[in-house]
Amino acid sequence: MLRYLTLRIAQSIVTVLLVTMIIFVIIRLIGDPTHLMLPPEATEADRELLRQQMGLSDPVVVQYWRYLRQLLHGDMGMSYRFSLPALDVVLARIGPTLLLTCTSLAIGILVGVPLGVASAVRPDSWIDFLAKAIALFGQAAPPFFFGLIFVLVFSVQLGWLPTSGYGGPQYLIMPSIALGWYSAAGLMRLTRSNMMEVLTSEYVKMARIKGVPERTVVYKHALKNAALPVLTFASLQFGILMGGAVSIESVFAWPGMGKLILDSIANLDYAVVQAAVTLSALMFTAINLAVDLLYAYIDPRIRYA
């Protein structure tokens, strides 16, 4: 187990380093922030002086190495737009994004898993067709499409919910359902296929022959064995939902990290973009690492694969 733990931690560190490297290079290819920081009448000499002060005139490799050294000390640079440490700017926005992501993931699990189980237990029934329809719509259309439809129906036509903003639960309903629908669709399909495979296995047939109640067969024997891939998939959904939150936050004017990243890219605020993406990568790899370790603990064969 110790060898497996060491290997997975090393892989997680490499993954985070690759993410920081890629975003560091890409954000510098988009444009030069000195054009936004200085007035239009500024000369090229003024811009070059500012680049030197910001360290942007150094080679990218030198800049990246300097960034890594600062990162090890918890320093992610200064935001020129907010005149604040980039980490503080991101942390101020991470709460709304985590609230939206966790609520959407909870909706996905609470809807997708039970629906997948019911669909597998009663194939070709009305609930099976309903589950397939939900999965089809959920995976065929992007979350922002559902967001726009929800706004049109529930805000503009019916007037039940606010079109956008942040505050009470009424502001969370539409964005979390729009974002969680995609997750529910994926979890439903995976749960259904795993359950159908397990329900036809020999040990389940033996349990039924022995007269074990059907409810016990489904929820104790079948679901327990079908849940491992679902657990892994659900953990991956966290990162996917955080990525999807970018578009949903824009649709609903949700003051989260996704909207902050979009605004920072538009303003070429390098430090904030790097801090937001690095923090997201750290959270995503940490969750995946925890799930992998849990998976290896439940199924020891994983450690030696």
Coordinates of C-alpha atoms in Angstrom, one line a residue:
M1 CA 0.0 0.0 0.0
L2 CA 2.9 2.4 0.8
R3 CA 4.4 1.8 -2.6
Y4 CA 1.0 2.5 -4.3
L5 CA 0.5 5.6 -2.1
T6 CA 4.0 7.0 -3.0
L7 CA 3.4 6.3 -6.8
R8 CA 0.0 8.0 -6.8
I9 CA 1.3 11.1 -4.9
A10 CA 4.2 11.4 -7.4
Q11 CA 1.8 11.1 -10.3
S12 CA -0.4 13.8 -8.7
I13 CA 2.6 16.2 -8.3
V14 CA 3.6 15.7 -11.9
T15 CA 0.0 16.3 -13.1
V16 CA -0.2 19.6 -11.2
L17 CA 3.2 20.7 -12.5
L18 CA 2.2 20.0 -16.1
V19 CA -1.1 22.0 -15.6
T20 CA 0.8 25.0 -14.2
M21 CA 3.3 24.8 -17.1
I22 CA 0.7 24.6 -19.8
I23 CA -1.5 27.5 -18.4
F24 CA 1.7 29.5 -17.8
V25 CA 2.7 29.3 -21.5
I26 CA -0.8 29.6 -22.9
I27 CA -1.8 32.7 -21.0
R28 CA 1.4 34.4 -22.2
L29 CA 0.5 33.6 -25.8
I30 CA -2.8 35.5 -25.5
G31 CA -1.4 38.9 -25.2
D32 CA 0.7 41.5 -23.4
P33 CA -0.9 43.0 -20.3
T34 CA 1.1 46.2 -20.5
H35 CA -1.1 47.3 -23.4
L36 CA -4.1 47.3 -21.0
M37 CA -2.1 48.6 -18.0
L38 CA -0.7 51.7 -19.7
P39 CA -2.7 54.5 -21.6
P40 CA -2.8 54.3 -25.4
E41 CA -0.3 57.3 -25.7
A42 CA 2.4 55.3 -23.8
T43 CA 5.6 54.8 -25.8
E44 CA 7.2 51.4 -26.5
A45 CA 10.0 52.4 -24.0
D46 CA 7.3 52.9 -21.3
R47 CA 5.9 49.4 -22.0
E48 CA 9.4 47.8 -22.0
L49 CA 10.1 49.4 -18.7
L50 CA 6.9 48.0 -17.2
R51 CA 7.7 44.6 -18.7
Q52 CA 11.0 44.7 -16.9
Q53 CA 9.4 45.7 -13.7
M54 CA 6.9 42.8 -14.0
G55 CA 9.6 40.4 -15.0
L56 CA 7.9 39.8 -18.4
S57 CA 11.0 40.6 -20.4
D58 CA 12.8 37.5 -19.1
P59 CA 12.6 34.2 -21.1
V60 CA 9.5 32.2 -20.3
V61 CA 11.6 29.4 -18.7
V62 CA 13.1 31.9 -16.3
Q63 CA 9.6 33.3 -15.5
Y64 CA 8.2 29.8 -14.9
W65 CA 11.1 28.9 -12.6
R66 CA 10.6 32.1 -10.6
Y67 CA 6.8 31.3 -10.4
L68 CA 7.5 27.8 -9.1
R69 CA 9.8 29.1 -6.4
Q70 CA 7.2 31.6 -5.3
L71 CA 4.5 28.9 -5.4
L72 CA 6.5 26.7 -3.0
H73 CA 6.3 29.7 -0.5
G74 CA 2.5 30.1 -1.1
D75 CA 3.0 33.2 -3.2
M76 CA 1.0 33.1 -6.5
G77 CA 1.9 36.7 -7.6
M78 CA 0.0 40.0 -7.5
S79 CA -3.1 40.8 -9.5
Y80 CA -2.5 44.1 -11.3
R81 CA -6.2 44.5 -11.8
F82 CA -7.2 44.2 -8.1
S83 CA -3.8 45.3 -6.6
L84 CA -4.1 42.3 -4.3
P85 CA -2.3 38.9 -4.0
A86 CA -3.8 36.7 -6.6
L87 CA -4.4 33.9 -4.1
D88 CA -6.6 36.2 -2.0
V89 CA -8.6 37.2 -5.1
V90 CA -9.2 33.6 -6.0
L91 CA -10.0 32.4 -2.5
A92 CA -12.6 35.2 -2.2
R93 CA -14.4 33.6 -5.2
I94 CA -13.9 29.9 -4.5
G95 CA -16.7 29.7 -2.0
P96 CA -19.6 30.3 -4.5
T97 CA -18.0 28.0 -7.1
L98 CA -17.6 25.2 -4.5
L99 CA -21.2 25.7 -3.4
L100 CA -22.4 25.5 -7.0
T101 CA -20.2 22.5 -7.8
C102 CA -21.0 20.5 -4.7
T103 CA -24.7 21.1 -5.0
S104 CA -24.7 20.1 -8.7
L105 CA -22.7 16.9 -7.9
A106 CA -25.1 16.1 -5.1
I107 CA -28.0 16.5 -7.5
G108 CA -26.2 14.3 -10.1
I109 CA -25.6 11.5 -7.5
L110 CA -29.1 11.7 -5.9
V111 CA -30.8 11.6 -9.3
G112 CA -28.5 9.6 -11.4
V113 CA -27.7 6.6 -9.1
P114 CA -31.2 5.7 -8.0
L115 CA -32.5 6.2 -11.5
G116 CA -29.8 3.9 -12.9
V117 CA -30.6 1.2 -10.3
A118 CA -34.4 1.4 -11.0
S119 CA -33.7 1.4 -14.8
A120 CA -31.5 -1.8 -14.5
V121 CA -34.0 -3.6 -12.2
R122 CA -36.9 -2.8 -14.6
P123 CA -35.5 -2.8 -18.1
D124 CA -37.9 -1.7 -20.9
S125 CA -40.3 -0.3 -18.3
W126 CA -41.6 3.3 -18.3
I127 CA -39.0 4.3 -15.7
D128 CA -36.3 2.8 -18.0
F129 CA -37.5 4.9 -20.9
L130 CA -37.7 8.0 -18.7
A131 CA -34.1 7.4 -17.4
K132 CA -32.8 7.0 -21.0
A133 CA -34.5 10.2 -22.1
I134 CA -33.0 12.1 -19.2
A135 CA -29.6 10.7 -20.0
L136 CA -29.9 11.5 -23.7
F137 CA -30.9 15.1 -23.1
G138 CA -28.3 15.5 -20.3
Q139 CA -25.4 14.4 -22.4
A140 CA -26.5 15.8 -25.8
A141 CA -26.8 19.5 -24.7
P142 CA -24.3 21.6 -22.8
P143 CA -25.2 22.9 -19.4
F144 CA -25.4 26.5 -20.5
F145 CA -28.2 25.5 -23.0
F146 CA -30.3 24.2 -20.0
G147 CA -29.5 27.3 -18.1
L148 CA -30.8 29.5 -20.9
I149 CA -34.0 27.4 -21.2
F150 CA -34.5 27.5 -17.4
V151 CA -34.2 31.3 -17.4
L152 CA -36.7 31.6 -20.3
V153 CA -39.3 29.3 -18.7
F154 CA -39.0 29.8 -14.9
S155 CA -37.8 33.4 -14.8
V156 CA -39.2 35.2 -17.9
Q157 CA -42.4 33.3 -18.5
L158 CA -43.4 32.1 -15.0
G159 CA -41.5 34.6 -12.8
W160 CA -40.8 31.9 -10.2
L161 CA -37.1 32.4 -9.8
P162 CA -34.6 35.2 -10.3
T163 CA -32.8 35.4 -13.6
S164 CA -29.3 35.8 -12.0
G165 CA -27.4 36.8 -8.9
Y166 CA -26.1 35.3 -5.7
G167 CA -27.7 35.0 -2.3
G168 CA -30.4 32.7 -1.0
P169 CA -31.4 29.2 -2.2
Q170 CA -33.6 30.7 -4.9
Y171 CA -30.5 31.8 -6.7
L172 CA -28.9 28.3 -6.6
I173 CA -31.8 26.2 -7.9
M174 CA -31.5 26.8 -11.7
P175 CA -27.7 26.9 -12.0
S176 CA -27.2 23.8 -9.9
I177 CA -29.8 21.8 -11.8
A178 CA -28.5 23.0 -15.2
L179 CA -25.0 22.0 -14.2
G180 CA -26.0 18.8 -12.4
W181 CA -28.1 17.4 -15.2
Y182 CA -25.0 16.4 -17.2
S183 CA -23.6 14.6 -14.2
A184 CA -26.9 12.8 -13.5
A185 CA -27.0 11.6 -17.1
G186 CA -23.5 10.1 -16.9
L187 CA -24.0 8.5 -13.5
M188 CA -27.3 7.1 -14.6
R189 CA -25.9 5.4 -17.7
L190 CA -22.9 4.0 -15.8
T191 CA -25.0 2.7 -12.8
R192 CA -27.5 1.1 -15.2
S193 CA -24.8 -0.7 -17.2
N194 CA -22.9 -1.9 -14.2
M195 CA -26.0 -3.0 -12.4
M196 CA -27.3 -5.0 -15.4
E197 CA -24.0 -6.8 -15.6
V198 CA -23.9 -7.6 -11.9
L199 CA -27.5 -8.7 -11.8
T200 CA -26.8 -11.4 -14.4
S201 CA -23.7 -12.7 -12.5
E202 CA -23.6 -16.2 -11.0
Y203 CA -23.5 -15.1 -7.3
V204 CA -26.6 -13.0 -7.7
K205 CA -28.4 -15.9 -9.4
M206 CA -27.2 -18.1 -6.5
A207 CA -28.5 -15.6 -3.9
R208 CA -31.9 -15.6 -5.6
I209 CA -32.0 -19.4 -5.7
K210 CA -31.3 -19.4 -2.0
G211 CA -34.4 -17.2 -1.5
V212 CA -32.6 -14.0 -0.5
P213 CA -35.2 -11.1 -0.7
E214 CA -34.9 -9.2 -4.0
R215 CA -34.4 -5.9 -2.2
T216 CA -31.3 -7.4 -0.4
V217 CA -30.0 -8.8 -3.7
V218 CA -30.3 -5.5 -5.4
Y219 CA -29.1 -3.1 -2.7
K220 CA -26.7 -5.2 -0.7
H221 CA -25.1 -7.6 -3.2
A222 CA -25.5 -6.0 -6.6
L223 CA -25.2 -2.3 -5.9
K224 CA -22.2 -2.8 -3.6
N225 CA -20.2 -4.4 -6.4
A226 CA -21.4 -2.0 -9.1
A227 CA -20.6 1.1 -7.0
L228 CA -16.8 1.1 -7.4
P229 CA -16.7 2.4 -11.0
V230 CA -19.5 4.8 -10.1
L231 CA -17.5 6.2 -7.2
T232 CA -14.5 6.8 -9.5
F233 CA -16.7 8.5 -12.1
A234 CA -18.4 10.7 -9.5
S235 CA -15.0 11.9 -8.3
L236 CA -14.0 12.8 -11.9
Q237 CA -17.3 14.7 -12.2
F238 CA -16.1 17.1 -9.6
G239 CA -13.4 18.4 -11.9
I240 CA -15.7 18.4 -14.9
L241 CA -18.4 20.3 -13.1
M242 CA -15.9 22.9 -11.9
G243 CA -14.9 23.4 -15.6
G244 CA -18.6 23.5 -16.6
A245 CA -19.2 26.1 -13.9
V246 CA -17.4 28.6 -16.1
S247 CA -20.3 28.8 -18.6
I248 CA -23.0 28.5 -16.0
E249 CA -21.5 31.3 -13.9
S250 CA -21.5 33.5 -16.9
V251 CA -25.2 32.7 -17.7
F252 CA -26.4 33.4 -14.2
A253 CA -23.9 36.1 -13.3
W254 CA -22.7 33.8 -10.5
P255 CA -19.7 35.5 -8.7
G256 CA -17.5 32.4 -8.7
M257 CA -14.1 31.4 -9.8
G258 CA -15.2 30.5 -13.4
K259 CA -16.4 34.0 -14.1
L260 CA -13.3 35.4 -12.4
I261 CA -11.1 33.3 -14.8
L262 CA -13.0 34.5 -17.9
D263 CA -12.8 38.2 -16.7
S264 CA -9.1 37.7 -15.9
I265 CA -8.3 36.2 -19.3
A266 CA -10.1 39.1 -21.0
N267 CA -7.9 41.5 -18.9
L268 CA -4.7 39.5 -19.2
D269 CA -4.4 39.3 -15.5
Y270 CA -1.7 36.5 -15.6
A271 CA -1.4 36.0 -11.8
V272 CA -5.1 35.5 -11.2
V273 CA -5.5 33.0 -14.1
Q274 CA -2.5 31.0 -13.0
A275 CA -3.6 31.0 -9.3
A276 CA -7.2 29.9 -10.2
V277 CA -6.1 27.1 -12.5
T278 CA -3.4 25.9 -10.1
L279 CA -5.8 25.8 -7.2
S280 CA -8.4 24.0 -9.3
A281 CA -5.8 21.4 -10.4
L282 CA -4.7 20.9 -6.8
M283 CA -8.3 20.3 -5.6
F284 CA -9.0 18.0 -8.6
T285 CA -5.9 15.9 -8.1
A286 CA -6.4 15.7 -4.3
I287 CA -9.9 14.4 -4.7
N288 CA -8.8 11.8 -7.3
L289 CA -6.0 10.8 -5.1
A290 CA -8.3 10.2 -2.2
V291 CA -10.7 8.2 -4.3
D292 CA -7.9 6.1 -5.8
L293 CA -6.6 5.3 -2.3
L294 CA -10.2 4.4 -1.2
Y295 CA -10.6 2.3 -4.3
A296 CA -7.3 0.5 -3.5
Y297 CA -8.3 -0.1 0.1
I298 CA -11.7 -1.6 -1.0
D299 CA -10.2 -3.7 -3.8
P300 CA -6.5 -4.7 -3.0
R301 CA -6.0 -6.0 -6.5
I302 CA -5.7 -2.3 -7.6
R303 CA -2.5 -1.9 -5.6
Y304 CA -0.7 -4.5 -7.6
A305 CA -2.1 -3.7 -11.1

